[in-house]
mmCIF file of C-alpha atoms and ligand atoms in Angstrom:
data_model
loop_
_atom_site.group_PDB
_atom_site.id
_atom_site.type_symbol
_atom_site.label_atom_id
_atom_site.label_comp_id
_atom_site.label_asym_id
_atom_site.label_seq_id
_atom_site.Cartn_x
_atom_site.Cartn_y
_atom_site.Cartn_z
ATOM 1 C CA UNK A 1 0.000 0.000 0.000
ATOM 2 C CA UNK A 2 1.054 3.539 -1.053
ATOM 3 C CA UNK A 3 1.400 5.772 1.745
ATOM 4 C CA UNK A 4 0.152 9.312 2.122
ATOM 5 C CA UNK A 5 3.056 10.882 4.008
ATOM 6 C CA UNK A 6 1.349 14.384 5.963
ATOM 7 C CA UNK A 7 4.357 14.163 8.868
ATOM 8 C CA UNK A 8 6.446 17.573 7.377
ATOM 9 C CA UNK A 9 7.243 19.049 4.446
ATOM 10 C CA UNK A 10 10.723 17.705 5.068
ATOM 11 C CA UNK A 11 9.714 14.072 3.204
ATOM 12 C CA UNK A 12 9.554 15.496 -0.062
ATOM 13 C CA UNK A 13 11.506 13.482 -2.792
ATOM 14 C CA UNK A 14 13.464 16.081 -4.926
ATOM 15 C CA UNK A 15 12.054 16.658 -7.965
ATOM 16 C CA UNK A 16 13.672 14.839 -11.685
ATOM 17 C CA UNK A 17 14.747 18.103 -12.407
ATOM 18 C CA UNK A 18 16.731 18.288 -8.940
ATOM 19 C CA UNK A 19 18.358 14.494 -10.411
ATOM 20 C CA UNK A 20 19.360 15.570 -13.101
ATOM 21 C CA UNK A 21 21.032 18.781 -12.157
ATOM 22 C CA UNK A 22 22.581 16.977 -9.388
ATOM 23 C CA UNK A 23 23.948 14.816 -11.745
ATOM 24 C CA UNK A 24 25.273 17.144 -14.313
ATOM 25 C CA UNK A 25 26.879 19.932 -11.550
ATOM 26 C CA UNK A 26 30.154 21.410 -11.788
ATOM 27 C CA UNK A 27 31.893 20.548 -8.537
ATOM 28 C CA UNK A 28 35.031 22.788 -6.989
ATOM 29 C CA UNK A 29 36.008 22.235 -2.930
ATOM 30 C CA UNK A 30 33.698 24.481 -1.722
ATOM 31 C CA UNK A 31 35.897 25.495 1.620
ATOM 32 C CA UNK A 32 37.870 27.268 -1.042
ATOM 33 C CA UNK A 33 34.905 28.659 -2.468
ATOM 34 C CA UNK A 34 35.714 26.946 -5.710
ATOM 35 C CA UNK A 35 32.995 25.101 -5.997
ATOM 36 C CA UNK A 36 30.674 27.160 -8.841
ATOM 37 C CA UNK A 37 27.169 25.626 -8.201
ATOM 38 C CA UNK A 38 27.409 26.953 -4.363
ATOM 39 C CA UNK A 39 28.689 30.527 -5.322
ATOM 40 C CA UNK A 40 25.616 30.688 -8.097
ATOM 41 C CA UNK A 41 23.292 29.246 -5.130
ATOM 42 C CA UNK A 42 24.489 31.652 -3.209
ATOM 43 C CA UNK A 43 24.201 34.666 -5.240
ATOM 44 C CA UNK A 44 20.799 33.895 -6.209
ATOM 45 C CA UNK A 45 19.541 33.348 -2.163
ATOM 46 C CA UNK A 46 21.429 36.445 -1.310
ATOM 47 C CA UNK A 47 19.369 38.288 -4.613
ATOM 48 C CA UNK A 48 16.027 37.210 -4.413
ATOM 49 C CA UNK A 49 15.406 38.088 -0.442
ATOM 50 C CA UNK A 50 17.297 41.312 -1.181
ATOM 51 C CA UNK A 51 20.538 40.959 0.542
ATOM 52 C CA UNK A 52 24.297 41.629 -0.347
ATOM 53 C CA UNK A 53 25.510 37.728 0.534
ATOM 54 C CA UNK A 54 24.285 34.430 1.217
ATOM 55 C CA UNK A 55 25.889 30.930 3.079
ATOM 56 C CA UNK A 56 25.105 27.678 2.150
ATOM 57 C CA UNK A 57 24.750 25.336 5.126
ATOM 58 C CA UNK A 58 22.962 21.644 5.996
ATOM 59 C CA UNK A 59 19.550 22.583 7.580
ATOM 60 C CA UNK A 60 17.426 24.932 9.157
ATOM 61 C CA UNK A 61 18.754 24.430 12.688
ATOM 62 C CA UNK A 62 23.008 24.914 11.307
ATOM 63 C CA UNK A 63 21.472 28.131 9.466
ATOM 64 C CA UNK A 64 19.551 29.314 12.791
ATOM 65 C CA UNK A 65 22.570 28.009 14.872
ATOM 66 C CA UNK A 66 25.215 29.888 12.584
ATOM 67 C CA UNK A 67 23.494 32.824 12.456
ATOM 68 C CA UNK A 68 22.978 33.303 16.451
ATOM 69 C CA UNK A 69 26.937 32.442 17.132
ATOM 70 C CA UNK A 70 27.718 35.463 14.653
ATOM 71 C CA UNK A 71 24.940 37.974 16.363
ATOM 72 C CA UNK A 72 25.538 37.019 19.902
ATOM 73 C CA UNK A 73 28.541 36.657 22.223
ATOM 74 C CA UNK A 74 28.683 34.400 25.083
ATOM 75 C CA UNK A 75 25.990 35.646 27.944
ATOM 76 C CA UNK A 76 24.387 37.802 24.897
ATOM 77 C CA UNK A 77 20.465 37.063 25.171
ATOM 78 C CA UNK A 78 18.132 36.397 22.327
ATOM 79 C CA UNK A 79 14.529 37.366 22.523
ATOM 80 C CA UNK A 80 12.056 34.853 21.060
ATOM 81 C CA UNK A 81 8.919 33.399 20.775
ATOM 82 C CA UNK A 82 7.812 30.389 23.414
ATOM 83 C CA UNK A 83 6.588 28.243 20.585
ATOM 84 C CA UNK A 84 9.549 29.246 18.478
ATOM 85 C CA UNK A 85 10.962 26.337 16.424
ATOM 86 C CA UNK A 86 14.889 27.356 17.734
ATOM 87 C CA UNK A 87 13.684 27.480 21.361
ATOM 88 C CA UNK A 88 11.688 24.105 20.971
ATOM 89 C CA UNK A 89 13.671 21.929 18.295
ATOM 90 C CA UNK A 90 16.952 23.026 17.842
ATOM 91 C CA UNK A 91 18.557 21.013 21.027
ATOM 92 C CA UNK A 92 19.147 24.072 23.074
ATOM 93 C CA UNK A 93 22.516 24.828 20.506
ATOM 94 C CA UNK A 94 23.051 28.752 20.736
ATOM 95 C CA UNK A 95 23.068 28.218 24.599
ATOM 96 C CA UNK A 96 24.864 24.835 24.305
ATOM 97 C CA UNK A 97 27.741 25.906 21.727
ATOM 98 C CA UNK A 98 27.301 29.850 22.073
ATOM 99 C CA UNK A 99 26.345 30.427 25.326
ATOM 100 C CA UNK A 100 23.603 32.380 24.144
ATOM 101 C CA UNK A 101 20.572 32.983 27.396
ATOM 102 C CA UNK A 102 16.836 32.508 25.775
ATOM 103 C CA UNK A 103 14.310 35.169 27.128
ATOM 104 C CA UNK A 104 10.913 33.815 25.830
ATOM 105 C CA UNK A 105 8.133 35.741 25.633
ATOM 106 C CA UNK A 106 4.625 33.985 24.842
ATOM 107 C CA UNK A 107 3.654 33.309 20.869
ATOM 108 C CA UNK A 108 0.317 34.836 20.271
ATOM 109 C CA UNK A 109 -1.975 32.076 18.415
ATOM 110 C CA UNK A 110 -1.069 34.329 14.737
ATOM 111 C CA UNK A 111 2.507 33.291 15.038
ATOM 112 C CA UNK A 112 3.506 37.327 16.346
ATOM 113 C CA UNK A 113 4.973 38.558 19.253
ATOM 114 C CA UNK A 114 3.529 41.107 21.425
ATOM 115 C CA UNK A 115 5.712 44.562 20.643
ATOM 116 C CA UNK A 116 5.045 45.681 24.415
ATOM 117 C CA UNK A 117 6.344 42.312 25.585
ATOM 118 C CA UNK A 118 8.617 42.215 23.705
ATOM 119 C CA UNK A 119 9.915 45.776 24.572
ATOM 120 C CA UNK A 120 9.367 44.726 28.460
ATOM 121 C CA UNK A 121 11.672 41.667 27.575
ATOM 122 C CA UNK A 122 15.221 44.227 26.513
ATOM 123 C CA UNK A 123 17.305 44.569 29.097
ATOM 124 C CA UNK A 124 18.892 47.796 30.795
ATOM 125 C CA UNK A 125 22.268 47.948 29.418
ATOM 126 C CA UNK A 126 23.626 50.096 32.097
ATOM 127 C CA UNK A 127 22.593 47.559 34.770
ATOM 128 C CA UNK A 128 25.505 45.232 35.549
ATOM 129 C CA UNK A 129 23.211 42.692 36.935
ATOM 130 C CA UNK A 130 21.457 41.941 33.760
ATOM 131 C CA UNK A 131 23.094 39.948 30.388
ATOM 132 C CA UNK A 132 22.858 41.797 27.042
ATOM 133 C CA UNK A 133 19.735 42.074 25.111
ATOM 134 C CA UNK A 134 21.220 41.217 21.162
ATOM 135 C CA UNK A 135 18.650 39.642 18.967
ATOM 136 C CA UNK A 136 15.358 39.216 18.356
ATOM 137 C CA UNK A 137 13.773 36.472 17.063
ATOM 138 C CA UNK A 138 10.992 35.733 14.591
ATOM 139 C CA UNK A 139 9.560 33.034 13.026
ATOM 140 C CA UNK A 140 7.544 33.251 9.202
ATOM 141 C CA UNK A 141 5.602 30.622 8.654
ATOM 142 C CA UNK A 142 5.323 29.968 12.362
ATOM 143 C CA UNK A 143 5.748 26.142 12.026
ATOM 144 C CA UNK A 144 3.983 25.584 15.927
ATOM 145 C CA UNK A 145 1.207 28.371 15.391
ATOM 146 C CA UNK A 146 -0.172 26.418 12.397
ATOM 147 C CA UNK A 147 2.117 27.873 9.462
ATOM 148 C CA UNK A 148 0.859 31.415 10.391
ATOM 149 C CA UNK A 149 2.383 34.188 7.813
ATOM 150 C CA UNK A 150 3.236 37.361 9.451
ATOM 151 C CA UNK A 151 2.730 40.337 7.106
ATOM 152 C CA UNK A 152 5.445 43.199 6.741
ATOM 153 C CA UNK A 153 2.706 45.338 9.278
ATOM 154 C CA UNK A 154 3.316 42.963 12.139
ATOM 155 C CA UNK A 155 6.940 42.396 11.381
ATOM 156 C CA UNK A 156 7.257 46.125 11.427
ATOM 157 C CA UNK A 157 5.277 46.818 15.120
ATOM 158 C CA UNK A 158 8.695 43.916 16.077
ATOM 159 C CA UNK A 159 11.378 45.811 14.024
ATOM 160 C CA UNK A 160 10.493 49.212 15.959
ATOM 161 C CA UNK A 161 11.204 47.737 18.943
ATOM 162 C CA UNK A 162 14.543 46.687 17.822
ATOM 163 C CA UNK A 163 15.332 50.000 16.426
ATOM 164 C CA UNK A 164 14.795 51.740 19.681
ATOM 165 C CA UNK A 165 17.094 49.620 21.497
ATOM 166 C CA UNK A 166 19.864 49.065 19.079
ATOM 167 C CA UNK A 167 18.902 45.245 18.813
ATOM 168 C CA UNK A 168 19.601 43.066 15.398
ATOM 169 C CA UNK A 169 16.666 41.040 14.042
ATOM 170 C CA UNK A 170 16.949 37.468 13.125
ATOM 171 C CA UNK A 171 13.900 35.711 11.400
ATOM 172 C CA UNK A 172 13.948 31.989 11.329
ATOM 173 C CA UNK A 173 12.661 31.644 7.398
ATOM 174 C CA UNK A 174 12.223 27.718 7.279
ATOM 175 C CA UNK A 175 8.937 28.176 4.990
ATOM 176 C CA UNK A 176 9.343 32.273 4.047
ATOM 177 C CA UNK A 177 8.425 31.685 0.550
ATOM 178 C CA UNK A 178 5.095 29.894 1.500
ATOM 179 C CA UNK A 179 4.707 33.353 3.854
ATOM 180 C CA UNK A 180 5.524 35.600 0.574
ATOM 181 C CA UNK A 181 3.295 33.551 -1.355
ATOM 182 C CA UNK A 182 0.254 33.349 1.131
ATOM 183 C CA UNK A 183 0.615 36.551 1.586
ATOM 184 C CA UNK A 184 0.901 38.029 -2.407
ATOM 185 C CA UNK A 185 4.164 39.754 -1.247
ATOM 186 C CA UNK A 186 7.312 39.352 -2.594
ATOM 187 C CA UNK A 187 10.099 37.884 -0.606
ATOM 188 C CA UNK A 188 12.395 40.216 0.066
ATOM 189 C CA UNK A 189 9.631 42.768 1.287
ATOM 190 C CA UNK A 190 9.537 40.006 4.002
ATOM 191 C CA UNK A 191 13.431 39.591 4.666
ATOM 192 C CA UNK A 192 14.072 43.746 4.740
ATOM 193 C CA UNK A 193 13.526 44.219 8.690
ATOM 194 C CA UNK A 194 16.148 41.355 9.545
ATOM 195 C CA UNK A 195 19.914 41.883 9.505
ATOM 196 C CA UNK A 196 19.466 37.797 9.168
ATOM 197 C CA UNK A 197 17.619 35.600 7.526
ATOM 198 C CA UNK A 198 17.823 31.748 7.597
ATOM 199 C CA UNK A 199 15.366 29.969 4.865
ATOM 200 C CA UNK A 200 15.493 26.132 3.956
ATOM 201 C CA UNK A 201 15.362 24.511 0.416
ATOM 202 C CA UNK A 202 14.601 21.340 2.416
ATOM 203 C CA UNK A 203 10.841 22.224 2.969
ATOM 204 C CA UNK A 204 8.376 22.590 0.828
ATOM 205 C CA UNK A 205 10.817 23.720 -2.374
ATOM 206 C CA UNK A 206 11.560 19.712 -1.970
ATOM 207 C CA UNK A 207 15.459 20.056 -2.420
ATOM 208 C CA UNK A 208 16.551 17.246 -0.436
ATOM 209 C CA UNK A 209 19.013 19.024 1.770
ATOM 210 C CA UNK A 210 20.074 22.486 2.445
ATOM 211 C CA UNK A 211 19.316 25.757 3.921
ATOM 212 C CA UNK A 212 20.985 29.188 3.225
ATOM 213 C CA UNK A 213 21.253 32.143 5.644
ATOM 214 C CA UNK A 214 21.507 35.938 4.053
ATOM 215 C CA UNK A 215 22.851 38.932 5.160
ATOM 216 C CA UNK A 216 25.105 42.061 4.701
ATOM 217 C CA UNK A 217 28.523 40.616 3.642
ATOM 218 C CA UNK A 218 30.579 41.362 6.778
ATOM 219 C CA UNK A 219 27.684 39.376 8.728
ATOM 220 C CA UNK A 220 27.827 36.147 6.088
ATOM 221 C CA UNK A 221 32.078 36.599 6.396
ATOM 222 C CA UNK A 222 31.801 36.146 9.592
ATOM 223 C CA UNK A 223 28.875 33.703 9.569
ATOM 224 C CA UNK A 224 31.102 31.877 7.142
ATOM 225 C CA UNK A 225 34.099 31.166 10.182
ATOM 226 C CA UNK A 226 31.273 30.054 12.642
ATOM 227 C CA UNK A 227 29.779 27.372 9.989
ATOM 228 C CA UNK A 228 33.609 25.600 9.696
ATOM 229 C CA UNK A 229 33.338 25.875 13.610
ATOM 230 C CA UNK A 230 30.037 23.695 13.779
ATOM 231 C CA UNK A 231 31.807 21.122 11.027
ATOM 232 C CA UNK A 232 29.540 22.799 8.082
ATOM 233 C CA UNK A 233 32.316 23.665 5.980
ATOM 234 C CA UNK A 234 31.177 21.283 2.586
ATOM 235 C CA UNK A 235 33.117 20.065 -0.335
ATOM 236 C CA UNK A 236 31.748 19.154 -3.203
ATOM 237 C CA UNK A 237 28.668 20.702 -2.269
ATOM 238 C CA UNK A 238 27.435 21.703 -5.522
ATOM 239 C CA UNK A 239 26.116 18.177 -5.778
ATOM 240 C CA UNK A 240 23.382 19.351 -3.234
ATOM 241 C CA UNK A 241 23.544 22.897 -3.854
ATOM 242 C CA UNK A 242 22.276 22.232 -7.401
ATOM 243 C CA UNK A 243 19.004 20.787 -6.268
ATOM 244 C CA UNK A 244 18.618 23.596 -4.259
ATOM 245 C CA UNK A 245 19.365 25.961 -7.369
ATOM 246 C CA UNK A 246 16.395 23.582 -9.031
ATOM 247 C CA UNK A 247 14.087 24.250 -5.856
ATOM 248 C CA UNK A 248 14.525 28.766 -6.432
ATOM 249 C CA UNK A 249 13.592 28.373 -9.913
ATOM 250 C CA UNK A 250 10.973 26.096 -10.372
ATOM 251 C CA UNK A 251 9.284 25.293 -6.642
ATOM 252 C CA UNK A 252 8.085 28.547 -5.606
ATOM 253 C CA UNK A 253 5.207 28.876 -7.610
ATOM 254 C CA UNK A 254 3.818 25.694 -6.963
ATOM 255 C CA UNK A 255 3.688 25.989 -2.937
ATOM 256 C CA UNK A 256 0.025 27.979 -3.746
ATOM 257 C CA UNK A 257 -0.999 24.248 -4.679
ATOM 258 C CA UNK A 258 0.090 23.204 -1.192
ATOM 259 C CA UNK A 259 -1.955 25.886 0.456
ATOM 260 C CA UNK A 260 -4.986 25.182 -1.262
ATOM 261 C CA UNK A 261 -4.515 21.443 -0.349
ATOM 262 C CA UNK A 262 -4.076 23.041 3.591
ATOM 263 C CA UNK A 263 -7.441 24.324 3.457
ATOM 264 C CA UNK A 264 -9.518 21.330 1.659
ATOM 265 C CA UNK A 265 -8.051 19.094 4.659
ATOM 266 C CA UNK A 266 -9.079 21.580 7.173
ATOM 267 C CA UNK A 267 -12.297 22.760 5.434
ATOM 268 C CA UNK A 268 -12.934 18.760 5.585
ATOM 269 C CA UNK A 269 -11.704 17.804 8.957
ATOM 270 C CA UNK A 270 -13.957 20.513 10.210
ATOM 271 C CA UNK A 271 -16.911 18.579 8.779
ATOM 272 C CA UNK A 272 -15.702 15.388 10.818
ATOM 273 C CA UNK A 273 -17.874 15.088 14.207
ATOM 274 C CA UNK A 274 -15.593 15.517 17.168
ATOM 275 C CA UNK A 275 -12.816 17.350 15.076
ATOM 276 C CA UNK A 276 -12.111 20.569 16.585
ATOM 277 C CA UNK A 277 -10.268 22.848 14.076
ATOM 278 C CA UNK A 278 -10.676 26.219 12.604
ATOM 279 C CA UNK A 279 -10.218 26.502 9.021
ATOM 280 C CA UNK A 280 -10.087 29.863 8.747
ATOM 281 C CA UNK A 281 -6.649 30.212 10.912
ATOM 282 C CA UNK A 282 -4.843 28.289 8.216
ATOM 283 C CA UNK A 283 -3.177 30.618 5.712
ATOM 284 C CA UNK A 284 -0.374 28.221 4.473
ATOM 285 C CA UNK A 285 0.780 24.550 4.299
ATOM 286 C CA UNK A 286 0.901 22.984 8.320
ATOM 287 C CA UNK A 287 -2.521 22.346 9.783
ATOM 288 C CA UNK A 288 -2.993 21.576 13.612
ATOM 289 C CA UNK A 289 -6.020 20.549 14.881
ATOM 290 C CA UNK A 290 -7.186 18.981 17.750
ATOM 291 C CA UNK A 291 -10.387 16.142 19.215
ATOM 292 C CA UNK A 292 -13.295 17.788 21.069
ATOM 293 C CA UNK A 293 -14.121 14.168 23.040
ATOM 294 C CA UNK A 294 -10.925 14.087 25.428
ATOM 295 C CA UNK A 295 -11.750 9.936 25.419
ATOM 296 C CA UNK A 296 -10.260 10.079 22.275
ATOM 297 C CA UNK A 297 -6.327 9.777 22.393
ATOM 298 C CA UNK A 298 -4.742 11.266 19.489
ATOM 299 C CA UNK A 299 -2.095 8.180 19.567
ATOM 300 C CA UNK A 300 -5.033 5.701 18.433
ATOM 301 C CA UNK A 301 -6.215 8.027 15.763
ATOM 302 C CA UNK A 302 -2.615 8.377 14.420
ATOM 303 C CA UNK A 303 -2.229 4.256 14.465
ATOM 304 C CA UNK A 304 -5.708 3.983 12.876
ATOM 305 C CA UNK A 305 -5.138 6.041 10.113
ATOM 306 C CA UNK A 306 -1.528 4.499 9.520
ATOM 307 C CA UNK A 307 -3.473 1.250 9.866
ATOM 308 C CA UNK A 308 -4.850 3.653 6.394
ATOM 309 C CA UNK A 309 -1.560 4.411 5.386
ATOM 310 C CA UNK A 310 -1.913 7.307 6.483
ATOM 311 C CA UNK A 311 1.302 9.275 8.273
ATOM 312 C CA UNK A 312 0.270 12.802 10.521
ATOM 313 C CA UNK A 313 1.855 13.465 13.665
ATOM 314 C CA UNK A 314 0.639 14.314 17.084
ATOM 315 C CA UNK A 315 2.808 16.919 18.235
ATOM 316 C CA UNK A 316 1.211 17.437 21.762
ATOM 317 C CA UNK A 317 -1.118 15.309 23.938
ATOM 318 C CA UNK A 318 -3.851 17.030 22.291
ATOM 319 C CA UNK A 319 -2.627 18.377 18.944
ATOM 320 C CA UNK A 320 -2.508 16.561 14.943
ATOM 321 C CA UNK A 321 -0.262 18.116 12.486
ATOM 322 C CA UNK A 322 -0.650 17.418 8.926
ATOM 323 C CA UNK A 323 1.357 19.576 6.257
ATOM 324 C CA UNK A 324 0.826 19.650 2.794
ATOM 325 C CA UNK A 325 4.160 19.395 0.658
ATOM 326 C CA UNK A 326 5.094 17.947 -3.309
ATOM 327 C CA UNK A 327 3.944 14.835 -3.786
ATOM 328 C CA UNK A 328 0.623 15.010 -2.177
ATOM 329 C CA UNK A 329 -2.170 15.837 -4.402
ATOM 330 C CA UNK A 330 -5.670 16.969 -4.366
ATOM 331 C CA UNK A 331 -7.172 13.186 -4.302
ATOM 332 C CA UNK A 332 -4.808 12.444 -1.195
ATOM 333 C CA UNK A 333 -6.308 15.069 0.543
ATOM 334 C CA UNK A 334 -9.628 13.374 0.063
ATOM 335 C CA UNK A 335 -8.190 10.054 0.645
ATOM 336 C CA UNK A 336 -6.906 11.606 4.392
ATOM 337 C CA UNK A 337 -10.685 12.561 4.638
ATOM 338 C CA UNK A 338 -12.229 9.382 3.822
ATOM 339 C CA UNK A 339 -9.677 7.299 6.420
ATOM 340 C CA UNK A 340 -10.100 9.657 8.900
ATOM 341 C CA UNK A 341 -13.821 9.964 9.198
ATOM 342 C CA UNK A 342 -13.528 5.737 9.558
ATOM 343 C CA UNK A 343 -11.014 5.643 11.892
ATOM 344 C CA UNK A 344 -13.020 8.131 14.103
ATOM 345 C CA UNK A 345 -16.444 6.616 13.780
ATOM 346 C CA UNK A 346 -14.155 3.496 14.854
ATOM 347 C CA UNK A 347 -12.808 5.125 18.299
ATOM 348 C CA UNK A 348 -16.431 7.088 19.264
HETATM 349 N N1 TLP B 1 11.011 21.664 11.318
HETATM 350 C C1 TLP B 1 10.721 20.248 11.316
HETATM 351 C C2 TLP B 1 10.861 19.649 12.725
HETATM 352 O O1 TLP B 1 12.074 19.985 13.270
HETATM 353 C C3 TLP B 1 9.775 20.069 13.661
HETATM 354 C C4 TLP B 1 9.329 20.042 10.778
HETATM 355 O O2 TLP B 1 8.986 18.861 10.500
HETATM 356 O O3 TLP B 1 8.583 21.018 10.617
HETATM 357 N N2 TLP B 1 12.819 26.314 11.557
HETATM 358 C C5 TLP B 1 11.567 25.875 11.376
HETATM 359 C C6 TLP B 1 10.439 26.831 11.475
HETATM 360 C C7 TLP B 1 11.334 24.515 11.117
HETATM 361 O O4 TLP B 1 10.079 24.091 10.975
HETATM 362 C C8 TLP B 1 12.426 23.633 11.021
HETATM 363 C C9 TLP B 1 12.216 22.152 10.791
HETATM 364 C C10 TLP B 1 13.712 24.146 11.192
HETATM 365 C C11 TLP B 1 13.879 25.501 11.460
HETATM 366 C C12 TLP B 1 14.930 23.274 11.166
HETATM 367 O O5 TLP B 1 15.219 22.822 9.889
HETATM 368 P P1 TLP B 1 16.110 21.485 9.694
HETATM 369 O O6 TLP B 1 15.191 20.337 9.911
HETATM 370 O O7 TLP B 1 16.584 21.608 8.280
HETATM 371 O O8 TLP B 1 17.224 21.539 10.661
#
């Protein structure tokens, strides 16, 4: 049996476009920046979000990681989100290898942060008690607050708060093209506000590894010492940096598919007795929902609808997540309908 794989955007097979320019890519040792198919990667990330340089490095969490060691020195504090992907997933690294403090202040269900929190969070300077406010944090699509998109408004109410205090603004870009394309605006309208940006080519563009980060080009020098530090400094990587290439040019388009396949699922789910979901919050490719009978436990509705062959994750006692990605098509949306209305009339 086929399965219908709604875990992440991170399955996604790379396209036969990605093969082949894998296969044909001119290599150099990238360490010496000889490798070709990098540089042009490169170039193009650092061009299309607007910025004077990019970095190639292996995921989301290096480009995050990278990114904070070059903003923050040790006992420097970065100001983020509670349900923020680098606070929750990323293994604790900018405290563990940077010595970077976290100051959390709470997600609001739309992926923002409050601006007076967020204000109340920077630290006085002048006081030797307290560490140094450096960064702040944001998150677009907010993977945990349903793959919100935060418009250039709300980043701006964020980037004014920076400005008064002299902080730098990192935004952790995983999915920023499904945010520019949700949204109708173009990318680099979205990537202005941060001295930083960190966007994958592993999500929903489908590349099968990669992420870059983008910045001015003292920042992605420096960012460029601190990814040989962490063991990122590639080879060959224009074997990989060619899919990624592959992913710019011919995946963005397409993630409008993946939102409109985000809403049938929800739009149906919501139809489902005992489903308890808004469709209307979802603006992009991740849907989390929840059960309204508490009998229910989300672990037997995830082995029932494998049972299905159907894959979605329960990412809290209480919480599905299904994401929408290439490779799943309209009819496996309906599919996920069919096997879930079964496997729930099953457990009632
Ligand atoms: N997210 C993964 C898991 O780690 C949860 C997923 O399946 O969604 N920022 C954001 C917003 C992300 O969603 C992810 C991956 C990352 C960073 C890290 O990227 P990778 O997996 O390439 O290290």
């Amino acid at each position: 049996m086929s399965t219908i794989d709604l875990r992440s955007d991170t399955v996604t097979m790379p396209s036969p476009a990605m093969r082949e320019a894998m296969y044909r890519a001119e290599l150099g040792d990238d360490v010496y920046r000889e490798d070709p198919t990098v540089n042009r990667l490169e170039e193009m990330a650092a061009e299309r979000l607007g910025k004077e340089a990019g970095l190639f490095v292996v995921s989301g969490t290096m480009g995050n990681l990278v990114a904070l060691l070059t903003h923050c020195a040790r006992g420097d504090e970065v100001i983020l989100g509670d349900h923020a992907h680098i606070f929750l997933y990323e293994a604790g690294g900018i405290s563990a290898l940077g010595g970077a403090m976290v100051h959390t202040v709470p997600n609001l269900p739309n992926g923002m942060l409050d601006p007076v929190q967020v204000e109340a969070a920077v630290r006085d300077t002048q006081n030797v008690h307290f560490p140094r406010s450096r960064v702040i944090c944001l998150e677009n699509t907010h993977n945990r607050c349903g793959g919100a998109a935060l418009s250039p408004e709300q980043i701006g109410t964020i980037k004014a708060v920076a400005d008064r205090h002299g902080l730098r603004m990192h935004l952790d870009g995983a999915r920023i093209f499904n945010a520019a394309v949700a949204l109708g605006v173009d990318v680099a309208e979205l990537a202005a506000p941060f001295d930083s940006v960190q966007f994958c080519f592993s999500k929903g563009l489908a590349a099968p590894v990669g992420s870059a980060i983008v910045g001015s080009k003292e920042f992605i020098e420096q960012a460029r010492r601190n990814r040989k530090i962490v063991g990122g400094g590639m080879r060959q990587a224009g074997a990989i940096a060619a899919a990624a290439i592959v992913a710019l040019e011919q995946m963005v388009d397409r993630l409008a598919d993946d939102h409109a396949n985000a809403k049938r699922l929800a739009e149906g789910l919501a139809e489902i007795p005992g489903v308890d979901i808004d469709p209307s919050t979802v603006q992009t490719n991740i849907v989390i929902f929840g059960l309204r009978n508490p009998k229910i436990a989300i672990a037997d509705v995830t082995s029932g609808l494998a049972a299905e062959g159907i894959q979605m994750n329960a990412i809290s006692p209480t919480q599905f997540r299904a994401v929408t990605h290439y490779g799943i098509e309209r009819d496996d949306i309906d599919k996920t309908l069919v096997a879930f209305r079964k496997v729930m009339g099953a457990l009632a």
